[in-house]
PDB file of C-alpha atoms in Angstrom:
ATOM      1  CA  MET A  24       4.051 -30.833  -4.772  1.00 58.00           C
ATOM      2  CA  MET A  25       1.587 -28.381  -5.970  1.00 71.00           C
ATOM      3  CA  TYR A  26       1.530 -26.787  -2.472  1.00 76.00           C
ATOM      4  CA  GLU A  27       5.148 -26.675  -1.995  1.00 87.00           C
ATOM      5  CA  LEU A  28       5.549 -25.522  -5.753  1.00 89.00           C
ATOM      6  CA  ALA A  29       3.494 -22.784  -5.188  1.00 91.00           C
ATOM      7  CA  ILE A  30       4.171 -21.456  -1.862  1.00 93.00           C
ATOM      8  CA  SER A  31       7.713 -21.357  -3.019  1.00 94.00           C
ATOM      9  CA  LEU A  32       7.135 -19.336  -6.226  1.00 96.00           C
ATOM     10  CA  LEU A  33       5.255 -16.947  -4.163  1.00 97.00           C
ATOM     11  CA  LEU A  34       8.397 -16.410  -1.675  1.00 97.00           C
ATOM     12  CA  ILE A  35      11.073 -16.149  -4.161  1.00 97.00           C
ATOM     13  CA  SER A  36       8.874 -13.845  -6.500  1.00 98.00           C
ATOM     14  CA  PHE A  37       8.295 -11.707  -3.544  1.00 98.00           C
ATOM     15  CA  ILE A  38      12.183 -11.248  -2.653  1.00 98.00           C
ATOM     16  CA  ILE A  39      12.941 -10.705  -6.394  1.00 98.00           C
ATOM     17  CA  SER A  40      10.388  -8.200  -6.755  1.00 98.00           C
ATOM     18  CA  PHE A  41      11.418  -6.550  -3.421  1.00 98.00           C
ATOM     19  CA  TRP A  42      14.562  -5.716  -4.655  1.00 97.00           C
ATOM     20  CA  ALA A  43      13.603  -5.053  -7.907  1.00 97.00           C
ATOM     21  CA  VAL A  44      11.383  -2.466  -6.911  1.00 97.00           C
ATOM     22  CA  PHE A  45      13.813  -1.145  -4.234  1.00 97.00           C
ATOM     23  CA  TYR A  46      16.444  -0.477  -6.763  1.00 96.00           C
ATOM     24  CA  LEU A  47      13.712   0.314  -9.603  1.00 97.00           C
ATOM     25  CA  ILE A  48      12.676   3.564  -7.380  1.00 96.00           C
ATOM     26  CA  LYS A  49      16.532   4.840  -7.662  1.00 95.00           C
ATOM     27  CA  PHE A  50      16.610   4.037 -11.186  1.00 95.00           C
ATOM     28  CA  LEU A  51      13.722   5.654 -12.344  1.00 95.00           C
ATOM     29  CA  LYS A  52      14.198   8.936 -10.350  1.00 93.00           C
ATOM     30  CA  ARG A  53      17.674   9.127 -11.835  1.00 93.00           C
ATOM     31  CA  LYS A  54      15.875   8.483 -15.726  1.00 90.00           C
ATOM     32  CA  LYS A  55      13.486  11.042 -14.620  1.00 90.00           C
ATOM     33  CA  VAL A  56      10.279   8.556 -15.168  1.00 91.00           C
ATOM     34  CA  ILE A  57       8.332  10.533 -12.311  1.00 90.00           C
ATOM     35  CA  ASP A  58       4.676  11.074 -12.438  1.00 84.00           C
ATOM     36  CA  ILE A  59       4.277  14.886 -11.979  1.00 78.00           C
ATOM     37  CA  PRO A  60       0.729  15.823 -10.082  1.00 66.00           C
ATOM     38  CA  VAL A  61      -1.410  17.759 -12.042  1.00 63.00           C
ATOM     39  CA  ASP A  62      -5.389  19.090 -11.289  1.00 59.00           C
ATOM     40  CA  ARG A  63      -6.831  15.777 -11.638  1.00 59.00           C
ATOM     41  CA  SER A  64      -4.135  13.851  -9.818  1.00 56.00           C
ATOM     42  CA  ASN A  65      -4.774  11.999  -6.569  1.00 58.00           C
ATOM     43  CA  HIS A  66      -1.127  12.660  -4.994  1.00 58.00           C
ATOM     44  CA  VAL A  67       0.691  15.638  -4.198  1.00 61.00           C
ATOM     45  CA  SER A  68       4.281  14.560  -4.543  1.00 79.00           C
ATOM     46  CA  PRO A  69       6.430  13.879  -8.035  1.00 87.00           C
ATOM     47  CA  THR A  70       6.575  10.023  -8.047  1.00 91.00           C
ATOM     48  CA  PRO A  71       8.549   7.623  -9.950  1.00 94.00           C
ATOM     49  CA  ARG A  72       6.209   5.542 -12.402  1.00 94.00           C
ATOM     50  CA  GLY A  73       6.912   1.929 -14.012  1.00 95.00           C
ATOM     51  CA  GLY A  74       7.286  -0.106 -10.792  1.00 96.00           C
ATOM     52  CA  GLY A  75       5.045  -2.965 -12.717  1.00 96.00           C
ATOM     53  CA  LEU A  76       8.287  -3.540 -14.168  1.00 97.00           C
ATOM     54  CA  ALA A  77       9.234  -5.512 -11.379  1.00 97.00           C
ATOM     55  CA  ILE A  78       6.211  -7.834 -11.485  1.00 98.00           C
ATOM     56  CA  VAL A  79       6.677  -8.403 -15.293  1.00 97.00           C
ATOM     57  CA  PHE A  80      10.133  -9.744 -14.454  1.00 97.00           C
ATOM     58  CA  CYS A  81       9.380 -12.065 -12.026  1.00 97.00           C
ATOM     59  CA  VAL A  82       6.905 -13.307 -14.405  1.00 97.00           C
ATOM     60  CA  PHE A  83       9.526 -13.633 -17.558  1.00 96.00           C
ATOM     61  CA  LEU A  84      11.860 -15.270 -15.022  1.00 95.00           C
ATOM     62  CA  LEU A  85      10.139 -17.622 -12.984  1.00 95.00           C
ATOM     63  CA  TRP A  86       7.149 -18.737 -15.272  1.00 93.00           C
ATOM     64  CA  PRO A  87       9.505 -20.139 -18.201  1.00 92.00           C
ATOM     65  CA  LEU A  88      11.316 -21.965 -15.575  1.00 90.00           C
ATOM     66  CA  VAL A  89       8.413 -23.568 -13.795  1.00 89.00           C
ATOM     67  CA  ASN A  90       7.096 -24.801 -16.968  1.00 84.00           C
ATOM     68  CA  TYR A  91      10.281 -26.039 -18.482  1.00 78.00           C
ATOM     69  CA  TYR A  92      10.758 -28.462 -15.922  1.00 76.00           C
ATOM     70  CA  TYR A  93       7.028 -29.122 -14.267  1.00 75.00           C
ATOM     71  CA  ILE A  94       4.835 -28.276 -17.097  1.00 71.00           C
ATOM     72  CA  PRO A  95       4.708 -30.209 -20.692  1.00 68.00           C
ATOM     73  CA  ASN A  96       3.740 -27.663 -22.722  1.00 75.00           C
ATOM     74  CA  PHE A  97       6.701 -25.125 -22.823  1.00 82.00           C
ATOM     75  CA  THR A  98       5.930 -23.426 -26.414  1.00 87.00           C
ATOM     76  CA  ASN A  99       2.788 -22.178 -24.650  1.00 90.00           C
ATOM     77  CA  THR A 100       4.684 -20.163 -22.061  1.00 91.00           C
ATOM     78  CA  LEU A 101       6.964 -18.670 -24.634  1.00 92.00           C
ATOM     79  CA  VAL A 102       3.975 -17.295 -26.638  1.00 95.00           C
ATOM     80  CA  PHE A 103       2.121 -16.025 -23.568  1.00 96.00           C
ATOM     81  CA  CYS A 104       5.543 -14.478 -22.427  1.00 96.00           C
ATOM     82  CA  THR A 105       5.950 -12.836 -25.864  1.00 96.00           C
ATOM     83  CA  CYS A 106       2.430 -11.314 -25.942  1.00 97.00           C
ATOM     84  CA  LEU A 107       3.112 -10.119 -22.535  1.00 97.00           C
ATOM     85  CA  MET A 108       6.468  -8.496 -23.466  1.00 97.00           C
ATOM     86  CA  LEU A 109       4.867  -6.689 -26.751  1.00 97.00           C
ATOM     87  CA  LEU A 110       2.164  -4.847 -23.988  1.00 97.00           C
ATOM     88  CA  ALA A 111       4.763  -3.966 -21.318  1.00 97.00           C
ATOM     89  CA  LEU A 112       7.249  -2.660 -23.998  1.00 96.00           C
ATOM     90  CA  ILE A 113       4.633  -0.533 -25.231  1.00 96.00           C
ATOM     91  CA  SER A 114       3.349   0.231 -21.923  1.00 96.00           C
ATOM     92  CA  PHE A 115       6.838   1.210 -20.622  1.00 96.00           C
ATOM     93  CA  LEU A 116       7.690   3.612 -23.793  1.00 95.00           C
ATOM     94  CA  ASP A 117       4.164   4.948 -22.850  1.00 94.00           C
ATOM     95  CA  ASP A 118       5.394   5.822 -19.291  1.00 93.00           C
ATOM     96  CA  ILE A 119       8.656   7.299 -20.445  1.00 93.00           C
ATOM     97  CA  LYS A 120       6.999   9.633 -23.255  1.00 88.00           C
ATOM     98  CA  SER A 121       3.350   9.432 -24.222  1.00 86.00           C
ATOM     99  CA  ILE A 122       2.417   7.324 -27.025  1.00 90.00           C
ATOM    100  CA  VAL A 123      -0.627   8.183 -29.316  1.00 89.00           C
ATOM    101  CA  PHE A 124      -3.712   6.434 -27.956  1.00 88.00           C
ATOM    102  CA  TYR A 125      -4.519   4.369 -31.171  1.00 90.00           C
ATOM    103  CA  ILE A 126      -0.939   2.999 -31.695  1.00 94.00           C
ATOM    104  CA  ARG A 127      -1.465   1.660 -28.016  1.00 95.00           C
ATOM    105  CA  LEU A 128      -4.828   0.385 -28.752  1.00 94.00           C
ATOM    106  CA  LEU A 129      -3.697  -1.588 -31.815  1.00 96.00           C
ATOM    107  CA  ILE A 130      -1.216  -3.305 -30.195  1.00 97.00           C
ATOM    108  CA  HIS A 131      -3.702  -4.394 -27.587  1.00 97.00           C
ATOM    109  CA  ILE A 132      -6.168  -5.619 -29.968  1.00 97.00           C
ATOM    110  CA  SER A 133      -3.432  -7.467 -31.821  1.00 97.00           C
ATOM    111  CA  VAL A 134      -2.504  -9.036 -28.606  1.00 98.00           C
ATOM    112  CA  ALA A 135      -5.823  -9.880 -27.394  1.00 98.00           C
ATOM    113  CA  THR A 136      -7.160 -11.196 -30.728  1.00 98.00           C
ATOM    114  CA  PHE A 137      -3.684 -13.438 -31.183  1.00 98.00           C
ATOM    115  CA  THR A 138      -4.331 -14.669 -27.771  1.00 98.00           C
ATOM    116  CA  VAL A 139      -7.909 -15.529 -27.724  1.00 97.00           C
ATOM    117  CA  TYR A 140      -7.312 -17.336 -30.916  1.00 96.00           C
ATOM    118  CA  TYR A 141      -4.203 -19.230 -30.157  1.00 96.00           C
ATOM    119  CA  PHE A 142      -4.876 -20.162 -26.327  1.00 96.00           C
ATOM    120  CA  PHE A 143      -8.724 -20.664 -26.198  1.00 95.00           C
ATOM    121  CA  PRO A 144     -11.169 -22.931 -28.366  1.00 93.00           C
ATOM    122  CA  PRO A 145     -13.560 -21.906 -30.688  1.00 92.00           C
ATOM    123  CA  ILE A 146     -16.823 -22.942 -28.597  1.00 91.00           C
ATOM    124  CA  HIS A 147     -19.291 -20.659 -26.954  1.00 90.00           C
ATOM    125  CA  LEU A 148     -18.862 -19.391 -23.817  1.00 90.00           C
ATOM    126  CA  VAL A 149     -21.691 -17.414 -22.686  1.00 89.00           C
ATOM    127  CA  VAL A 150     -23.856 -16.825 -25.754  1.00 89.00           C
ATOM    128  CA  PRO A 151     -26.744 -18.962 -27.098  1.00 88.00           C
ATOM    129  CA  LYS A 152     -25.667 -21.669 -29.220  1.00 88.00           C
ATOM    130  CA  PHE A 153     -27.458 -20.080 -32.308  1.00 91.00           C
ATOM    131  CA  VAL A 154     -25.022 -17.217 -32.405  1.00 93.00           C
ATOM    132  CA  PRO A 155     -22.182 -17.735 -34.529  1.00 94.00           C
ATOM    133  CA  VAL A 156     -18.858 -18.525 -32.708  1.00 94.00           C
ATOM    134  CA  ALA A 157     -16.900 -15.735 -34.337  1.00 94.00           C
ATOM    135  CA  ILE A 158     -18.921 -13.326 -33.369  1.00 96.00           C
ATOM    136  CA  GLU A 159     -18.961 -14.152 -29.591  1.00 95.00           C
ATOM    137  CA  ARG A 160     -14.892 -14.243 -30.117  1.00 96.00           C
ATOM    138  CA  ALA A 161     -15.241 -10.969 -31.622  1.00 96.00           C
ATOM    139  CA  GLY A 162     -16.897  -9.883 -28.298  1.00 96.00           C
ATOM    140  CA  ILE A 163     -14.639 -11.844 -26.345  1.00 97.00           C
ATOM    141  CA  ILE A 164     -11.644 -10.171 -27.709  1.00 97.00           C
ATOM    142  CA  PHE A 165     -12.939  -6.546 -27.326  1.00 97.00           C
ATOM    143  CA  ALA A 166     -13.999  -7.757 -23.384  1.00 96.00           C
ATOM    144  CA  TYR A 167     -10.315  -8.307 -22.955  1.00 98.00           C
ATOM    145  CA  VAL A 168      -9.031  -5.395 -24.650  1.00 97.00           C
ATOM    146  CA  TYR A 169     -11.587  -3.512 -22.291  1.00 96.00           C
ATOM    147  CA  PHE A 170     -10.289  -5.274 -19.081  1.00 97.00           C
ATOM    148  CA  ILE A 171      -6.795  -4.712 -20.008  1.00 96.00           C
ATOM    149  CA  ASN A 172      -7.363  -1.176 -20.333  1.00 94.00           C
ATOM    150  CA  LEU A 173      -9.713  -0.663 -17.537  1.00 92.00           C
ATOM    151  CA  TYR A 174      -7.015  -2.006 -15.150  1.00 93.00           C
ATOM    152  CA  ASN A 175      -5.240   1.053 -16.345  1.00 91.00           C
ATOM    153  CA  PHE A 176      -8.010   3.490 -15.902  1.00 88.00           C
ATOM    154  CA  MET A 177      -8.569   2.091 -12.492  1.00 91.00           C
ATOM    155  CA  ASP A 178      -4.881   2.188 -11.137  1.00 90.00           C
ATOM    156  CA  GLY A 179      -5.444   6.043  -9.726  1.00 84.00           C
ATOM    157  CA  ILE A 180      -4.621   5.852  -6.260  1.00 91.00           C
ATOM    158  CA  ASP A 181      -2.129   4.312  -3.844  1.00 93.00           C
ATOM    159  CA  GLY A 182      -2.513   0.771  -3.383  1.00 94.00           C
ATOM    160  CA  ILE A 183      -5.671   0.117  -5.561  1.00 95.00           C
ATOM    161  CA  SER A 184      -4.188  -2.276  -8.311  1.00 95.00           C
ATOM    162  CA  SER A 185      -1.994  -4.226  -6.140  1.00 96.00           C
ATOM    163  CA  ILE A 186      -4.958  -4.934  -3.539  1.00 97.00           C
ATOM    164  CA  ASN A 187      -7.419  -6.027  -6.529  1.00 97.00           C
ATOM    165  CA  THR A 188      -5.046  -8.309  -8.163  1.00 98.00           C
ATOM    166  CA  LEU A 189      -3.944  -9.927  -4.778  1.00 98.00           C
ATOM    167  CA  THR A 190      -7.605 -10.663  -3.782  1.00 98.00           C
ATOM    168  CA  VAL A 191      -8.873 -11.730  -7.565  1.00 98.00           C
ATOM    169  CA  LEU A 192      -5.919 -13.850  -7.908  1.00 97.00           C
ATOM    170  CA  THR A 193      -6.539 -15.442  -4.622  1.00 97.00           C
ATOM    171  CA  GLY A 194      -9.998 -16.182  -5.399  1.00 97.00           C
ATOM    172  CA  ILE A 195      -9.380 -17.561  -8.617  1.00 96.00           C
ATOM    173  CA  SER A 196      -6.882 -19.780  -7.191  1.00 95.00           C
ATOM    174  CA  ILE A 197      -9.067 -21.085  -4.531  1.00 95.00           C
ATOM    175  CA  LEU A 198     -11.880 -21.672  -7.629  1.00 95.00           C
ATOM    176  CA  SER A 199      -9.001 -23.479  -9.639  1.00 93.00           C
ATOM    177  CA  TYR A 200      -8.277 -25.776  -7.000  1.00 91.00           C
ATOM    178  CA  LEU A 201     -11.524 -26.198  -5.769  1.00 92.00           C
ATOM    179  CA  HIS A 202     -12.077 -28.134  -9.391  1.00 90.00           C
ATOM    180  CA  ASN A 203      -8.940 -29.182 -10.010  1.00 86.00           C
ATOM    181  CA  GLU A 204      -8.755 -27.030 -13.450  1.00 75.00           C
ATOM    182  CA  ASN A 205      -5.588 -26.180 -15.236  1.00 72.00           C
ATOM    183  CA  LEU A 206      -3.302 -25.708 -11.475  1.00 79.00           C
ATOM    184  CA  ASN A 207      -0.778 -24.316 -13.851  1.00 85.00           C
ATOM    185  CA  ASN A 208      -2.705 -21.293 -13.478  1.00 89.00           C
ATOM    186  CA  ILE A 209      -2.231 -21.464  -9.430  1.00 92.00           C
ATOM    187  CA  TYR A 210       1.683 -21.217 -10.003  1.00 94.00           C
ATOM    188  CA  LEU A 211       1.681 -18.568 -12.173  1.00 95.00           C
ATOM    189  CA  ALA A 212      -1.107 -16.752 -10.089  1.00 96.00           C
ATOM    190  CA  ALA A 213       1.857 -17.216  -6.939  1.00 96.00           C
ATOM    191  CA  ILE A 214       4.393 -15.634  -8.961  1.00 97.00           C
ATOM    192  CA  VAL A 215       2.202 -12.492  -9.599  1.00 98.00           C
ATOM    193  CA  VAL A 216       1.089 -12.646  -5.973  1.00 98.00           C
ATOM    194  CA  GLY A 217       4.115 -12.730  -4.537  1.00 98.00           C
ATOM    195  CA  SER A 218       5.624  -9.877  -6.738  1.00 98.00           C
ATOM    196  CA  THR A 219       2.680  -7.791  -6.567  1.00 98.00           C
ATOM    197  CA  LEU A 220       2.838  -8.211  -2.588  1.00 98.00           C
ATOM    198  CA  ALA A 221       6.272  -6.910  -2.453  1.00 98.00           C
ATOM    199  CA  PHE A 222       5.596  -4.062  -4.793  1.00 97.00           C
ATOM    200  CA  LEU A 223       2.605  -2.845  -2.488  1.00 97.00           C
ATOM    201  CA  LYS A 224       5.158  -2.481   0.240  1.00 96.00           C
ATOM    202  CA  PHE A 225       6.304   0.415  -1.661  1.00 97.00           C
ATOM    203  CA  ASN A 226       3.051   1.082  -3.267  1.00 95.00           C
ATOM    204  CA  TRP A 227       1.101   1.445  -0.032  1.00 95.00           C
ATOM    205  CA  PRO A 228       0.112   5.124   0.862  1.00 91.00           C
ATOM    206  CA  PRO A 229       1.898   7.040   0.976  1.00 90.00           C
ATOM    207  CA  SER A 230       3.681   5.459  -2.390  1.00 92.00           C
ATOM    208  CA  LYS A 231       7.049   5.526  -3.191  1.00 94.00           C
ATOM    209  CA  ILE A 232       6.451   4.300  -6.365  1.00 95.00           C
ATOM    210  CA  PHE A 233       3.618   3.930  -8.950  1.00 95.00           C
ATOM    211  CA  LEU A 234       2.853   0.836 -11.178  1.00 96.00           C
ATOM    212  CA  GLY A 235       2.756   3.105 -14.518  1.00 94.00           C
ATOM    213  CA  ASP A 236       1.348   1.800 -17.535  1.00 95.00           C
ATOM    214  CA  VAL A 237       3.584  -0.745 -18.116  1.00 97.00           C
ATOM    215  CA  GLY A 238       2.323  -2.599 -14.712  1.00 97.00           C
ATOM    216  CA  SER A 239      -1.287  -2.114 -14.711  1.00 96.00           C
ATOM    217  CA  ILE A 240      -1.553  -3.086 -18.257  1.00 97.00           C
ATOM    218  CA  SER A 241       0.402  -6.618 -17.835  1.00 97.00           C
ATOM    219  CA  LEU A 242      -1.720  -6.927 -14.435  1.00 98.00           C
ATOM    220  CA  GLY A 243      -4.819  -6.639 -16.859  1.00 97.00           C
ATOM    221  CA  TYR A 244      -3.343  -9.098 -19.221  1.00 98.00           C
ATOM    222  CA  ILE A 245      -2.347 -11.587 -16.849  1.00 98.00           C
ATOM    223  CA  VAL A 246      -5.333 -11.537 -14.582  1.00 98.00           C
ATOM    224  CA  GLY A 247      -7.572 -11.520 -17.924  1.00 97.00           C
ATOM    225  CA  PHE A 248      -5.802 -14.392 -19.309  1.00 97.00           C
ATOM    226  CA  ILE A 249      -6.308 -16.607 -15.952  1.00 96.00           C
ATOM    227  CA  ALA A 250      -9.871 -15.376 -15.885  1.00 96.00           C
ATOM    228  CA  LEU A 251     -10.559 -16.389 -19.473  1.00 96.00           C
ATOM    229  CA  ASP A 252      -9.223 -19.787 -19.102  1.00 94.00           C
ATOM    230  CA  LEU A 253     -11.290 -20.634 -15.963  1.00 94.00           C
ATOM    231  CA  GLY A 254     -13.761 -19.133 -17.863  1.00 94.00           C
ATOM    232  CA  TYR A 255     -13.386 -21.314 -20.994  1.00 94.00           C
ATOM    233  CA  LYS A 256     -13.738 -24.393 -18.388  1.00 92.00           C
ATOM    234  CA  GLY A 257     -17.064 -23.542 -17.399  1.00 91.00           C
ATOM    235  CA  TYR A 258     -16.652 -21.038 -14.624  1.00 94.00           C
ATOM    236  CA  PHE A 259     -17.689 -17.820 -16.380  1.00 95.00           C
ATOM    237  CA  TRP A 260     -20.150 -16.049 -13.726  1.00 95.00           C
ATOM    238  CA  PRO A 261     -18.258 -17.217 -10.410  1.00 96.00           C
ATOM    239  CA  ILE A 262     -14.818 -15.683 -12.094  1.00 96.00           C
ATOM    240  CA  PHE A 263     -17.127 -12.562 -13.576  1.00 97.00           C
ATOM    241  CA  ILE A 264     -18.712 -12.110  -9.966  1.00 97.00           C
ATOM    242  CA  MET A 265     -15.040 -11.728  -8.689  1.00 97.00           C
ATOM    243  CA  CYS A 266     -13.838  -9.047 -10.981  1.00 97.00           C
ATOM    244  CA  LEU A 267     -17.344  -7.188 -10.458  1.00 96.00           C
ATOM    245  CA  TYR A 268     -15.862  -4.177  -8.826  1.00 95.00           C
ATOM    246  CA  TYR A 269     -13.252  -2.868 -11.538  1.00 95.00           C
ATOM    247  CA  LEU A 270     -15.788  -3.880 -14.031  1.00 95.00           C
ATOM    248  CA  THR A 271     -18.615  -1.777 -12.460  1.00 95.00           C
ATOM    249  CA  ASP A 272     -16.666   1.418 -11.305  1.00 93.00           C
ATOM    250  CA  ALA A 273     -14.953   1.406 -14.971  1.00 90.00           C
ATOM    251  CA  THR A 274     -18.232   0.830 -16.850  1.00 92.00           C
ATOM    252  CA  ILE A 275     -20.509   3.105 -15.112  1.00 91.00           C
ATOM    253  CA  THR A 276     -17.886   6.155 -15.108  1.00 90.00           C
ATOM    254  CA  LEU A 277     -17.372   5.184 -18.848  1.00 87.00           C
ATOM    255  CA  LEU A 278     -21.088   5.287 -19.949  1.00 90.00           C
ATOM    256  CA  LYS A 279     -21.451   8.325 -18.198  1.00 87.00           C
ATOM    257  CA  ARG A 280     -18.690  10.346 -19.760  1.00 85.00           C
ATOM    258  CA  ILE A 281     -19.979   9.158 -23.145  1.00 86.00           C
ATOM    259  CA  PHE A 282     -23.241  10.253 -22.153  1.00 87.00           C
ATOM    260  CA  ASN A 283     -21.661  13.837 -21.393  1.00 83.00           C
ATOM    261  CA  GLY A 284     -20.105  13.865 -24.559  1.00 81.00           C
ATOM    262  CA  GLU A 285     -16.677  13.679 -22.990  1.00 79.00           C
ATOM    263  CA  LYS A 286     -13.283  12.735 -24.421  1.00 73.00           C
ATOM    264  CA  PHE A 287     -13.484   9.056 -22.671  1.00 70.00           C
ATOM    265  CA  TRP A 288     -10.383   7.806 -23.718  1.00 66.00           C
ATOM    266  CA  GLU A 289      -8.661  11.038 -21.901  1.00 69.00           C
ATOM    267  CA  ALA A 290      -7.393  10.901 -18.336  1.00 68.00           C
ATOM    268  CA  HIS A 291      -9.793  12.216 -15.735  1.00 69.00           C
ATOM    269  CA  SER A 292     -10.913  11.906 -11.751  1.00 75.00           C
ATOM    270  CA  LYS A 293     -14.419  10.922 -12.236  1.00 79.00           C
ATOM    271  CA  HIS A 294     -14.130   7.126 -10.798  1.00 83.00           C
ATOM    272  CA  PHE A 295     -16.031   6.643  -7.895  1.00 84.00           C
ATOM    273  CA  PHE A 296     -12.772   6.104  -5.440  1.00 87.00           C
ATOM    274  CA  GLN A 297     -11.310   9.107  -6.945  1.00 85.00           C
ATOM    275  CA  ILE A 298     -14.803  10.719  -6.075  1.00 87.00           C
ATOM    276  CA  MET A 299     -14.262   9.563  -2.465  1.00 91.00           C
ATOM    277  CA  VAL A 300     -10.927  10.852  -2.373  1.00 87.00           C
ATOM    278  CA  LYS A 301     -12.125  14.374  -3.159  1.00 86.00           C
ATOM    279  CA  LYS A 302     -14.648  13.844  -0.266  1.00 90.00           C
ATOM    280  CA  GLY A 303     -11.482  13.530   2.177  1.00 89.00           C
ATOM    281  CA  TYR A 304     -11.273   9.834   2.593  1.00 91.00           C
ATOM    282  CA  SER A 305      -7.613   8.343   2.184  1.00 93.00           C
ATOM    283  CA  HIS A 306      -5.898   6.200   0.021  1.00 93.00           C
ATOM    284  CA  LYS A 307      -5.087   4.038   2.429  1.00 94.00           C
ATOM    285  CA  PHE A 308      -8.673   3.844   3.751  1.00 95.00           C
ATOM    286  CA  ILE A 309     -10.600   3.306   0.199  1.00 94.00           C
ATOM    287  CA  SER A 310      -7.726   0.286  -1.002  1.00 95.00           C
ATOM    288  CA  LYS A 311      -8.817  -1.285   2.372  1.00 96.00           C
ATOM    289  CA  MET A 312     -12.517  -0.962   1.643  1.00 95.00           C
ATOM    290  CA  ILE A 313     -11.832  -2.052  -1.943  1.00 96.00           C
ATOM    291  CA  GLY A 314      -9.892  -4.935  -0.566  1.00 97.00           C
ATOM    292  CA  ILE A 315     -12.726  -6.069   1.607  1.00 97.00           C
ATOM    293  CA  LEU A 316     -15.226  -5.904  -1.001  1.00 97.00           C
ATOM    294  CA  ASN A 317     -13.726  -7.895  -3.234  1.00 97.00           C
ATOM    295  CA  ILE A 318     -13.406 -10.364  -0.335  1.00 98.00           C
ATOM    296  CA  VAL A 319     -17.208 -10.562  -0.028  1.00 98.00           C
ATOM    297  CA  LEU A 320     -17.491 -10.625  -3.936  1.00 98.00           C
ATOM    298  CA  ILE A 321     -15.048 -13.921  -3.945  1.00 98.00           C
ATOM    299  CA  ALA A 322     -17.478 -15.217  -1.189  1.00 97.00           C
ATOM    300  CA  ILE A 323     -20.336 -14.778  -3.368  1.00 97.00           C
ATOM    301  CA  ALA A 324     -18.847 -16.001  -5.790  1.00 97.00           C
ATOM    302  CA  LEU A 325     -17.754 -18.961  -4.471  1.00 96.00           C
ATOM    303  CA  CYS A 326     -21.454 -19.745  -3.108  1.00 96.00           C
ATOM    304  CA  VAL A 327     -22.343 -19.690  -6.410  1.00 95.00           C
ATOM    305  CA  ASP A 328     -20.142 -21.933  -7.467  1.00 93.00           C
ATOM    306  CA  ARG A 329     -21.320 -24.523  -4.810  1.00 92.00           C
ATOM    307  CA  VAL A 330     -25.037 -24.142  -5.748  1.00 91.00           C
ATOM    308  CA  PHE A 331     -24.611 -24.367  -9.504  1.00 85.00           C
ATOM    309  CA  TYR A 332     -21.506 -25.665 -10.572  1.00 77.00           C
ATOM    310  CA  SER A 333     -20.495 -28.595  -7.861  1.00 68.00           C
TER     311      SER A 333
END
């Protein structure tokens, strides 16, 4: 049944997301939720933002249904969707009218803290056992908040976050299947992959719509949640390798900006993929290369898994 349900969820979410994005383009244009190009922008035409609402909608609609009928712990699903809703709401408000950074950050920290304490056990994940669990948990919360926001930082060219989500979640699903670990996450991943694939149809260069903060922040939360869940099952390093491109690009760029005394929380155009755009490479080429790089990282992660975890 697992195969049938996962494929069904992927197809249903694709269809729902496709039509949702189709109508969102018209709706967001009418409401003037538009990303206007500025000097640092990597696009040249005004483009509606907030297309990630379609992906969030699919999760809100399908994930509770799946859990209600097929998975016993429905309460966890409601809690997860509530956390996602809070992030999606503040992020969409930020898409409409910019919200002060520290308010958004406070909500991100609150949601990440609650998620870690509610869903994950008080055990060591990566640090030595002589380090108090509370200290490691604080570090995990920081890392989760960072991951959620780096998804937003990295969403700077057409197709990039969609490609990253599709590849990373596929890799994580393969790892879950190989170890028969929390196959429920495969269903959640199928919903996100299907809806993201449909969104990519409109977000592929030249993009007709952007994810917006509502999409990038929500995807960061979902991908981070599934990754953490598998990490707590004992497969932290393979998961870490799969997420390595976004982590590396965002972290190196952030450290360089801090070292140069820049306001690192402000928007910029200094990520590696943005530098490639400035050098004349197309969004399509860069997104394809990132997809290929992620596939290579997934292959390496699965090899590491086979050597050390099988």
